[in-house]
XYZ file of C-alpha atoms in Angstrom:
234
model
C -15.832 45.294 67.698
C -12.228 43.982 67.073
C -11.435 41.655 64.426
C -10.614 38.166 66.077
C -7.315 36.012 65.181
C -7.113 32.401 65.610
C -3.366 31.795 66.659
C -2.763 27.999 65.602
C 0.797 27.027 67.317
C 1.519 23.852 68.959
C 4.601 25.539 71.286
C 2.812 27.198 73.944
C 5.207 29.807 74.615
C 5.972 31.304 70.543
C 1.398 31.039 71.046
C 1.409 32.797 74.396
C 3.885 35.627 73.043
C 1.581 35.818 70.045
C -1.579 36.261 71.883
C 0.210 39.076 74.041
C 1.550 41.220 71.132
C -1.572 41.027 68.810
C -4.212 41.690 72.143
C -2.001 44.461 72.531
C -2.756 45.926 69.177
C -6.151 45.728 69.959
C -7.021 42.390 68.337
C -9.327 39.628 69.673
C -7.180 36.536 70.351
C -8.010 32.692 70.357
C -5.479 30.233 70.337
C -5.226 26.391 69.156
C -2.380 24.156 69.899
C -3.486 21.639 67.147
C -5.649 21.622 63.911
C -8.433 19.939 65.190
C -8.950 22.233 67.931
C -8.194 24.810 65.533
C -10.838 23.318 62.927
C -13.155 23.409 65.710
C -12.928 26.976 66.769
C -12.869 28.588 63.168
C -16.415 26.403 62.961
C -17.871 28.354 66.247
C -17.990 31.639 63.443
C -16.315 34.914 63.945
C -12.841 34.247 62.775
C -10.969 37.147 61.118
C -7.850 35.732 60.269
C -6.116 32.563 60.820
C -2.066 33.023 61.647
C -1.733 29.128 61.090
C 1.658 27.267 61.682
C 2.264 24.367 59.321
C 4.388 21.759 61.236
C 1.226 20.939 63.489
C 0.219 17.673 65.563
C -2.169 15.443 64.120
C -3.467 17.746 61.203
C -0.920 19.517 59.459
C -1.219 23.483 58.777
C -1.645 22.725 55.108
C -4.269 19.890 55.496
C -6.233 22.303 57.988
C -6.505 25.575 55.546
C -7.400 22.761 52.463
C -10.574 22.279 55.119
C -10.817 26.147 55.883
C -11.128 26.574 52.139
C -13.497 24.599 51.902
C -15.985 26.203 54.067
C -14.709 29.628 53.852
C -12.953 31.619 50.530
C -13.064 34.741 51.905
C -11.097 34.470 55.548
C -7.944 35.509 55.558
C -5.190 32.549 56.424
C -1.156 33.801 57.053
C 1.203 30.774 57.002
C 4.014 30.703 59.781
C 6.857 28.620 57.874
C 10.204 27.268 58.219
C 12.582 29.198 56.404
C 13.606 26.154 54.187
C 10.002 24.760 53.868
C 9.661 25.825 49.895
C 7.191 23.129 49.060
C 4.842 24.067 52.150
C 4.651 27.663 50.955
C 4.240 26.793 47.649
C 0.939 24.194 48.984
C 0.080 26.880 50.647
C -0.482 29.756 48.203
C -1.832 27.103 46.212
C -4.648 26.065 48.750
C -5.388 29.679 49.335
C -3.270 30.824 51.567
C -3.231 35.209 51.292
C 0.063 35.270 52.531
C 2.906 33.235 54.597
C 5.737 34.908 56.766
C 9.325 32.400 57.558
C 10.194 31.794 61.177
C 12.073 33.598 62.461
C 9.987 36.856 62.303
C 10.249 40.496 63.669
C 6.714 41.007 65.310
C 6.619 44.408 63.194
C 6.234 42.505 60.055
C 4.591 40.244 61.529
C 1.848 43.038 62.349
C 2.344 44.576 59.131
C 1.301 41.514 57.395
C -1.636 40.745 59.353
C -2.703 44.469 58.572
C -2.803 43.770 55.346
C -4.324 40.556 54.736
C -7.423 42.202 57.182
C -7.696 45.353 54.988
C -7.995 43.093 51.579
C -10.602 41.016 52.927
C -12.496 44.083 54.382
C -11.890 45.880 51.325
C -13.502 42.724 49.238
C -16.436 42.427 51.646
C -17.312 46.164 51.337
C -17.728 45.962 47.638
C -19.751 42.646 47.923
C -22.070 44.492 49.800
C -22.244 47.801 47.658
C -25.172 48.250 45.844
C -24.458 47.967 41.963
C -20.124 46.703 42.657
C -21.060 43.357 41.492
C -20.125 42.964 37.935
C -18.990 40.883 35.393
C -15.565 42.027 34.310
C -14.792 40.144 30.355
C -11.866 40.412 28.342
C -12.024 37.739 24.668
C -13.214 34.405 25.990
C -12.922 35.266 29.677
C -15.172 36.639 32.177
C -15.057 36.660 35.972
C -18.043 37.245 37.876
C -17.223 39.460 41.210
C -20.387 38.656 42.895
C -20.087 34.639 43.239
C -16.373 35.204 42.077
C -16.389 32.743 39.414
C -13.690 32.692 36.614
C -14.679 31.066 33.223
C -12.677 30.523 30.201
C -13.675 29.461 26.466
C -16.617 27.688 28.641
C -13.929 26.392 31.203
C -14.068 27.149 35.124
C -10.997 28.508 36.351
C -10.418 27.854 40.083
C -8.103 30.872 41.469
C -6.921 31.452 45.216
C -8.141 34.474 46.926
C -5.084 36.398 45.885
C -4.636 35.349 42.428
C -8.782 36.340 42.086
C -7.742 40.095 43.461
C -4.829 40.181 40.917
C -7.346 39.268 37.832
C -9.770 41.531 39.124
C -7.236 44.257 38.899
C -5.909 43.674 35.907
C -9.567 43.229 34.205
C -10.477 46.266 35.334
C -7.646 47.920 34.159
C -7.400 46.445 30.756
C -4.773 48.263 28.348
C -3.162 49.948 30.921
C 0.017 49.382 31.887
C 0.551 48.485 35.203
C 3.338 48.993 37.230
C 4.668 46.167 39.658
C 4.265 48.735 42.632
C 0.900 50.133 41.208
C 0.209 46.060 41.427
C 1.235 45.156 44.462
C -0.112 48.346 46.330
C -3.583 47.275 45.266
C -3.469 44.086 45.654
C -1.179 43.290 48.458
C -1.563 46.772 50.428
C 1.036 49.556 50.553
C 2.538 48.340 53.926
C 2.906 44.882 51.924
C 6.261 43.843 53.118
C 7.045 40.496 51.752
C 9.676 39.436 48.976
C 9.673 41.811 46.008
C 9.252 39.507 43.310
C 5.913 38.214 44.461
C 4.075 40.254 41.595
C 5.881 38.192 39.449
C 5.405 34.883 40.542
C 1.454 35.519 40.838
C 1.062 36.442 37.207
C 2.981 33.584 36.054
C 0.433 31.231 38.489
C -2.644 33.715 36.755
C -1.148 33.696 33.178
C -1.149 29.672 33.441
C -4.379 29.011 34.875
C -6.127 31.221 32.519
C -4.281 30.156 29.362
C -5.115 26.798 29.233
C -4.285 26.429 25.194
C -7.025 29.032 24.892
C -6.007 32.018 22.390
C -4.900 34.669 22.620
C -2.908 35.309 25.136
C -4.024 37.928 27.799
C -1.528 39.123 30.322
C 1.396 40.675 28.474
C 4.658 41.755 29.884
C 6.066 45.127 29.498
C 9.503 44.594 29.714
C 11.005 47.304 32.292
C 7.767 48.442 33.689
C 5.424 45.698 34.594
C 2.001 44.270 33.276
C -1.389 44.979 30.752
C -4.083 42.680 29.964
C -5.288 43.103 26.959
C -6.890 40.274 24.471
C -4.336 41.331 21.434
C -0.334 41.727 21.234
């Protein structure tokens, strides 16, 4: 059965061309002009991904994925953004997004990204469903709980987006090793991952916040020249 995108775009032509090019790689399309038509088809079940535009009528792209996230955790959500629009991409991530692409695109990235937000989520849902994968992964004070995906801290919940969840769950099960940004962002992002290069970065600075907290001691070290280790001592 193939995996069904909701296309949420309010210009009926840059929607029209995306329906064409994704049916043509095989995907199931829908399509939503605004977010309330959009809220209303992601309801009716069987939503893959959402590619979402932000500047939307009525509902904004940002307000509609805070509502998504509510429902859903898991479904993937790619942002289409201006190219100046820092602060939406920022709300975005923040809200959950898995990834965001800037207008204009090249449909090949485009499809790349999609790719790779699909294979993460299927990825996730496989080991949900393995007998046995669900664990709790600790490291000090902290412990994350794959199965209902809950992060807890000196007693403290810990709310993380989808991707910053992956990223912890990578690094706990990889404690005292040093990690490589590529080894990072191939198994957390994908290997066809083709966004900006820093992003490893800027995810363990929103991880290494959220789980510090003024709790001791610090967890995620940097390796200067190489990459990342968590491990609960200098």
């Amino acid at each position: 059965m193939p995996e069904t995108i909701l296309v949420v775009e309010d210009e009926e032509k840059i929607a029209r061309l995306l329906q064409i090019e994704l049916e043509c790689e095989g995907y199931r399309v829908l399509k939503a002009g605004n977010g309330l038509q959009a809220l209303e088809l992601f309801q009716g079940g069987g939503v893959d991904l959402l590619l979402l535009d932000v500047m939307l009528p009525g509902i904004s792209g940002i307000e509609l994925l805070r509502r998504v996230r509510q429902h859903d955790s898991r479904v993937a959500v790619l942002l289409l953004t201006a190219k100046d629009s820092v602060e939406d991409k920022v709300s975005g991530l923040d809200l959950g997004a898995n990834d965001y692409i800037t207008k204009p695109f090249q449909i090949e990235e485009l499809l790349a990204r999609i790719r790779s937000a699909l294979r993460l989520t299927t990825a996730s849902a496989a080991q949900r469903a393995e007998p046995g994968a669900q664990g709790l992964l600790m490291a000090d004070n902290l412990s994350l709980n794959e199965s209902t995906r809950e992060v807890v801290r000196g007693g403290t919940n810990i709310e993380l987006t989808p991707r910053e969840f992956d990223l912890l769950v990578y690094l706990l099960r990889n404690q005292r090793q040093v990690l490589s940004r590529d080894q990072i962002m191939a198994a957390v992002w994908g290997y066809d991952y083709v966004g900006e290069t820093n992003v490893v970065d800027v995810y363990i600075r929103y991880v290494r916040k959220k789980i510090n907290q003024g709790e001791q001691p610090e967890l995620i070290h940097t390796v200067r020249g190489i990459g990342y280790v968590l491990k609960d001592a200098p």
